[in-house]
């Protein structure tokens, strides 16, 4: 799916002003409300916009410890282990990866002891061979996509 310069402007506004109305977005961009709504619908349908809910802080929810857990899985058990990970509420993301392990999970916990409890749940999951945990000390670059949107918009304006 190609994102053009107007799409990039729309995405930037959505990221910068997420609680603004479609009518206000259209006014700011100088396009018809119907045009803007059609663009939003297409961006959602094509998977560019994947959600509109609030981003929540795990730390503010009482889980300030963040770790990345690499999980090595017995061959042929990747799907069943991934399904088991989905049942652990402290696992907020999990990815299939290459390199040192088969899966990588983003795990939050109340404290180091709670993190150990979560890791023990993982280790006892059928199909898990071993885990390796890396605790986060400090977030240096928070999750963001605005710089990427800006780069895509610049490329679209250049015709790249």
PDB file of C-alpha atoms in Angstrom:
ATOM      1  CA  UNK A   1       0.000   0.000   0.000  1.00  0.00           C
ATOM      2  CA  UNK A   2       1.444   3.342  -1.002  1.00  0.00           C
ATOM      3  CA  UNK A   3       1.123   6.222   1.448  1.00  0.00           C
ATOM      4  CA  UNK A   4       1.080   9.552  -0.354  1.00  0.00           C
ATOM      5  CA  UNK A   5       1.883  13.024   1.009  1.00  0.00           C
ATOM      6  CA  UNK A   6      -1.728  13.695   2.100  1.00  0.00           C
ATOM      7  CA  UNK A   7      -1.907  10.331   3.876  1.00  0.00           C
ATOM      8  CA  UNK A   8       1.304  11.238   5.714  1.00  0.00           C
ATOM      9  CA  UNK A   9      -0.190  14.579   6.789  1.00  0.00           C
ATOM     10  CA  UNK A  10      -3.309  12.796   8.023  1.00  0.00           C
ATOM     11  CA  UNK A  11      -1.242  10.261   9.971  1.00  0.00           C
ATOM     12  CA  UNK A  12       0.854  13.042  11.507  1.00  0.00           C
ATOM     13  CA  UNK A  13      -2.285  14.823  12.704  1.00  0.00           C
ATOM     14  CA  UNK A  14      -3.693  11.590  14.145  1.00  0.00           C
ATOM     15  CA  UNK A  15      -0.486  11.060  16.110  1.00  0.00           C
ATOM     16  CA  UNK A  16      -0.113  14.659  17.262  1.00  0.00           C
ATOM     17  CA  UNK A  17      -3.786  15.356  17.997  1.00  0.00           C
ATOM     18  CA  UNK A  18      -5.476  11.981  18.594  1.00  0.00           C
ATOM     19  CA  UNK A  19      -8.645  13.406  20.179  1.00  0.00           C
ATOM     20  CA  UNK A  20      -9.545  15.804  17.382  1.00  0.00           C
ATOM     21  CA  UNK A  21     -12.652  15.315  15.243  1.00  0.00           C
ATOM     22  CA  UNK A  22     -12.613  14.299  11.594  1.00  0.00           C
ATOM     23  CA  UNK A  23     -14.197  17.644  10.760  1.00  0.00           C
ATOM     24  CA  UNK A  24     -11.338  19.515  12.476  1.00  0.00           C
ATOM     25  CA  UNK A  25      -8.706  17.363  10.760  1.00  0.00           C
ATOM     26  CA  UNK A  26     -10.312  18.178   7.406  1.00  0.00           C
ATOM     27  CA  UNK A  27     -10.334  21.904   8.234  1.00  0.00           C
ATOM     28  CA  UNK A  28      -6.668  21.903   9.279  1.00  0.00           C
ATOM     29  CA  UNK A  29      -5.648  20.022   6.122  1.00  0.00           C
ATOM     30  CA  UNK A  30      -7.893  22.047   3.824  1.00  0.00           C
ATOM     31  CA  UNK A  31      -9.700  19.010   2.393  1.00  0.00           C
ATOM     32  CA  UNK A  32     -13.337  17.988   2.310  1.00  0.00           C
ATOM     33  CA  UNK A  33     -14.568  15.973   5.278  1.00  0.00           C
ATOM     34  CA  UNK A  34     -15.669  13.183   2.906  1.00  0.00           C
ATOM     35  CA  UNK A  35     -12.194  13.057   1.362  1.00  0.00           C
ATOM     36  CA  UNK A  36     -10.597  12.812   4.777  1.00  0.00           C
ATOM     37  CA  UNK A  37     -13.026  10.117   5.936  1.00  0.00           C
ATOM     38  CA  UNK A  38     -12.433   8.086   2.768  1.00  0.00           C
ATOM     39  CA  UNK A  39      -8.669   8.311   3.346  1.00  0.00           C
ATOM     40  CA  UNK A  40      -9.040   7.233   6.994  1.00  0.00           C
ATOM     41  CA  UNK A  41     -11.255   4.310   5.976  1.00  0.00           C
ATOM     42  CA  UNK A  42      -8.702   3.190   3.367  1.00  0.00           C
ATOM     43  CA  UNK A  43      -5.784   3.523   5.790  1.00  0.00           C
ATOM     44  CA  UNK A  44      -7.676   1.361   8.305  1.00  0.00           C
ATOM     45  CA  UNK A  45      -8.780  -1.174   5.697  1.00  0.00           C
ATOM     46  CA  UNK A  46      -5.214  -1.536   4.400  1.00  0.00           C
ATOM     47  CA  UNK A  47      -3.775  -1.967   7.893  1.00  0.00           C
ATOM     48  CA  UNK A  48      -1.821   1.282   8.145  1.00  0.00           C
ATOM     49  CA  UNK A  49      -4.001   2.459  11.036  1.00  0.00           C
ATOM     50  CA  UNK A  50      -4.270  -0.484  13.406  1.00  0.00           C
ATOM     51  CA  UNK A  51      -5.952   1.057  16.413  1.00  0.00           C
ATOM     52  CA  UNK A  52      -7.279   4.216  17.930  1.00  0.00           C
ATOM     53  CA  UNK A  53      -7.335   3.407  21.636  1.00  0.00           C
ATOM     54  CA  UNK A  54      -5.175   5.037  24.292  1.00  0.00           C
ATOM     55  CA  UNK A  55      -1.641   3.854  25.011  1.00  0.00           C
ATOM     56  CA  UNK A  56      -1.464   2.731  28.621  1.00  0.00           C
ATOM     57  CA  UNK A  57       1.511   2.791  30.957  1.00  0.00           C
ATOM     58  CA  UNK A  58       2.316  -0.599  32.487  1.00  0.00           C
ATOM     59  CA  UNK A  59       4.343   1.239  35.146  1.00  0.00           C
ATOM     60  CA  UNK A  60       1.329   3.352  36.111  1.00  0.00           C
ATOM     61  CA  UNK A  61      -0.658   0.106  36.334  1.00  0.00           C
ATOM     62  CA  UNK A  62       1.787  -1.135  38.982  1.00  0.00           C
ATOM     63  CA  UNK A  63       4.212  -2.986  36.698  1.00  0.00           C
ATOM     64  CA  UNK A  64       7.321  -0.764  36.423  1.00  0.00           C
ATOM     65  CA  UNK A  65       9.787  -3.572  35.638  1.00  0.00           C
ATOM     66  CA  UNK A  66      10.266  -4.228  31.925  1.00  0.00           C
ATOM     67  CA  UNK A  67      12.255  -7.118  30.476  1.00  0.00           C
ATOM     68  CA  UNK A  68      12.773  -8.823  27.159  1.00  0.00           C
ATOM     69  CA  UNK A  69      12.755 -12.594  27.397  1.00  0.00           C
ATOM     70  CA  UNK A  70      14.271 -14.684  24.606  1.00  0.00           C
ATOM     71  CA  UNK A  71      12.618 -18.088  24.474  1.00  0.00           C
ATOM     72  CA  UNK A  72      14.091 -21.162  22.816  1.00  0.00           C
ATOM     73  CA  UNK A  73      11.393 -23.590  21.716  1.00  0.00           C
ATOM     74  CA  UNK A  74      11.464 -27.283  20.856  1.00  0.00           C
ATOM     75  CA  UNK A  75      11.141 -27.741  17.087  1.00  0.00           C
ATOM     76  CA  UNK A  76       7.517 -28.000  16.000  1.00  0.00           C
ATOM     77  CA  UNK A  77       6.130 -26.342  19.159  1.00  0.00           C
ATOM     78  CA  UNK A  78       6.339 -22.674  18.182  1.00  0.00           C
ATOM     79  CA  UNK A  79       2.595 -22.175  17.717  1.00  0.00           C
ATOM     80  CA  UNK A  80       1.603 -23.962  20.929  1.00  0.00           C
ATOM     81  CA  UNK A  81       4.171 -22.033  22.964  1.00  0.00           C
ATOM     82  CA  UNK A  82       3.022 -18.757  21.399  1.00  0.00           C
ATOM     83  CA  UNK A  83      -0.576 -19.609  22.327  1.00  0.00           C
ATOM     84  CA  UNK A  84       0.534 -20.310  25.899  1.00  0.00           C
ATOM     85  CA  UNK A  85       2.311 -16.940  26.051  1.00  0.00           C
ATOM     86  CA  UNK A  86      -0.964 -15.225  25.166  1.00  0.00           C
ATOM     87  CA  UNK A  87      -2.420 -16.592  28.415  1.00  0.00           C
ATOM     88  CA  UNK A  88       0.177 -14.784  30.572  1.00  0.00           C
ATOM     89  CA  UNK A  89      -1.088 -11.248  31.282  1.00  0.00           C
ATOM     90  CA  UNK A  90       2.398  -9.895  32.022  1.00  0.00           C
ATOM     91  CA  UNK A  91       3.491 -10.698  28.462  1.00  0.00           C
ATOM     92  CA  UNK A  92       2.460  -7.598  26.595  1.00  0.00           C
ATOM     93  CA  UNK A  93       4.050  -8.534  23.254  1.00  0.00           C
ATOM     94  CA  UNK A  94       5.720 -11.552  21.710  1.00  0.00           C
ATOM     95  CA  UNK A  95       7.499 -11.998  18.403  1.00  0.00           C
ATOM     96  CA  UNK A  96       9.012 -14.835  16.382  1.00  0.00           C
ATOM     97  CA  UNK A  97      12.663 -13.928  15.879  1.00  0.00           C
ATOM     98  CA  UNK A  98      15.888 -15.063  14.287  1.00  0.00           C
ATOM     99  CA  UNK A  99      19.161 -15.351  16.156  1.00  0.00           C
ATOM    100  CA  UNK A 100      19.402 -16.306  19.808  1.00  0.00           C
ATOM    101  CA  UNK A 101      16.049 -17.931  20.401  1.00  0.00           C
ATOM    102  CA  UNK A 102      12.787 -18.538  18.622  1.00  0.00           C
ATOM    103  CA  UNK A 103      10.522 -16.048  20.397  1.00  0.00           C
ATOM    104  CA  UNK A 104      11.079 -12.774  22.168  1.00  0.00           C
ATOM    105  CA  UNK A 105       8.551 -11.570  24.716  1.00  0.00           C
ATOM    106  CA  UNK A 106       8.164  -8.122  26.198  1.00  0.00           C
ATOM    107  CA  UNK A 107       7.332  -8.771  29.843  1.00  0.00           C
ATOM    108  CA  UNK A 108       6.253  -6.384  32.600  1.00  0.00           C
ATOM    109  CA  UNK A 109       6.304  -7.088  36.316  1.00  0.00           C
ATOM    110  CA  UNK A 110       5.701  -5.472  39.695  1.00  0.00           C
ATOM    111  CA  UNK A 111       9.279  -6.114  40.858  1.00  0.00           C
ATOM    112  CA  UNK A 112      12.217  -8.456  40.275  1.00  0.00           C
ATOM    113  CA  UNK A 113      10.609 -11.253  42.282  1.00  0.00           C
ATOM    114  CA  UNK A 114       7.432 -11.040  40.242  1.00  0.00           C
ATOM    115  CA  UNK A 115       9.522 -11.112  37.047  1.00  0.00           C
ATOM    116  CA  UNK A 116      11.147 -14.312  38.293  1.00  0.00           C
ATOM    117  CA  UNK A 117       7.679 -15.816  38.888  1.00  0.00           C
ATOM    118  CA  UNK A 118       6.637 -14.956  35.316  1.00  0.00           C
ATOM    119  CA  UNK A 119       9.843 -16.483  33.934  1.00  0.00           C
ATOM    120  CA  UNK A 120       9.169 -19.656  35.941  1.00  0.00           C
ATOM    121  CA  UNK A 121       5.756 -19.881  34.272  1.00  0.00           C
ATOM    122  CA  UNK A 122       7.511 -19.621  30.905  1.00  0.00           C
ATOM    123  CA  UNK A 123      10.160 -22.219  31.757  1.00  0.00           C
ATOM    124  CA  UNK A 124       7.445 -24.684  32.812  1.00  0.00           C
ATOM    125  CA  UNK A 125       5.524 -24.224  29.556  1.00  0.00           C
ATOM    126  CA  UNK A 126       5.626 -27.432  27.457  1.00  0.00           C
ATOM    127  CA  UNK A 127       7.892 -26.876  24.465  1.00  0.00           C
ATOM    128  CA  UNK A 128      10.083 -24.213  26.106  1.00  0.00           C
ATOM    129  CA  UNK A 129      13.719 -25.365  26.194  1.00  0.00           C
ATOM    130  CA  UNK A 130      15.305 -22.333  27.876  1.00  0.00           C
ATOM    131  CA  UNK A 131      14.934 -18.606  28.360  1.00  0.00           C
ATOM    132  CA  UNK A 132      17.325 -15.678  28.543  1.00  0.00           C
ATOM    133  CA  UNK A 133      16.145 -12.470  30.185  1.00  0.00           C
ATOM    134  CA  UNK A 134      17.354  -8.922  29.685  1.00  0.00           C
ATOM    135  CA  UNK A 135      15.987  -6.320  32.092  1.00  0.00           C
ATOM    136  CA  UNK A 136      15.444  -2.784  30.878  1.00  0.00           C
ATOM    137  CA  UNK A 137      17.255  -0.138  32.895  1.00  0.00           C
ATOM    138  CA  UNK A 138      15.808   2.957  31.233  1.00  0.00           C
ATOM    139  CA  UNK A 139      13.783   3.716  28.125  1.00  0.00           C
ATOM    140  CA  UNK A 140      15.938   5.796  25.786  1.00  0.00           C
ATOM    141  CA  UNK A 141      13.646   6.128  22.769  1.00  0.00           C
ATOM    142  CA  UNK A 142       9.960   5.600  23.495  1.00  0.00           C
ATOM    143  CA  UNK A 143       7.750   3.813  21.001  1.00  0.00           C
ATOM    144  CA  UNK A 144       7.109   6.204  18.155  1.00  0.00           C
ATOM    145  CA  UNK A 145       6.194   6.185  14.507  1.00  0.00           C
ATOM    146  CA  UNK A 146       6.001   9.915  13.798  1.00  0.00           C
ATOM    147  CA  UNK A 147       9.588  10.135  12.450  1.00  0.00           C
ATOM    148  CA  UNK A 148       8.775   7.213  10.133  1.00  0.00           C
ATOM    149  CA  UNK A 149       5.551   8.918   8.973  1.00  0.00           C
ATOM    150  CA  UNK A 150       7.538  12.089   8.259  1.00  0.00           C
ATOM    151  CA  UNK A 151      10.143  10.121   6.258  1.00  0.00           C
ATOM    152  CA  UNK A 152       7.424   8.360   4.245  1.00  0.00           C
ATOM    153  CA  UNK A 153       5.724  11.702   3.592  1.00  0.00           C
ATOM    154  CA  UNK A 154       8.980  13.289   2.402  1.00  0.00           C
ATOM    155  CA  UNK A 155       9.629  10.342   0.075  1.00  0.00           C
ATOM    156  CA  UNK A 156       6.069  10.574  -1.302  1.00  0.00           C
ATOM    157  CA  UNK A 157       6.508  14.299  -2.023  1.00  0.00           C
ATOM    158  CA  UNK A 158       9.769  13.532  -3.855  1.00  0.00           C
ATOM    159  CA  UNK A 159       8.066  10.761  -5.807  1.00  0.00           C
ATOM    160  CA  UNK A 160      10.358   8.057  -4.407  1.00  0.00           C
TER     161      UNK A 160
END
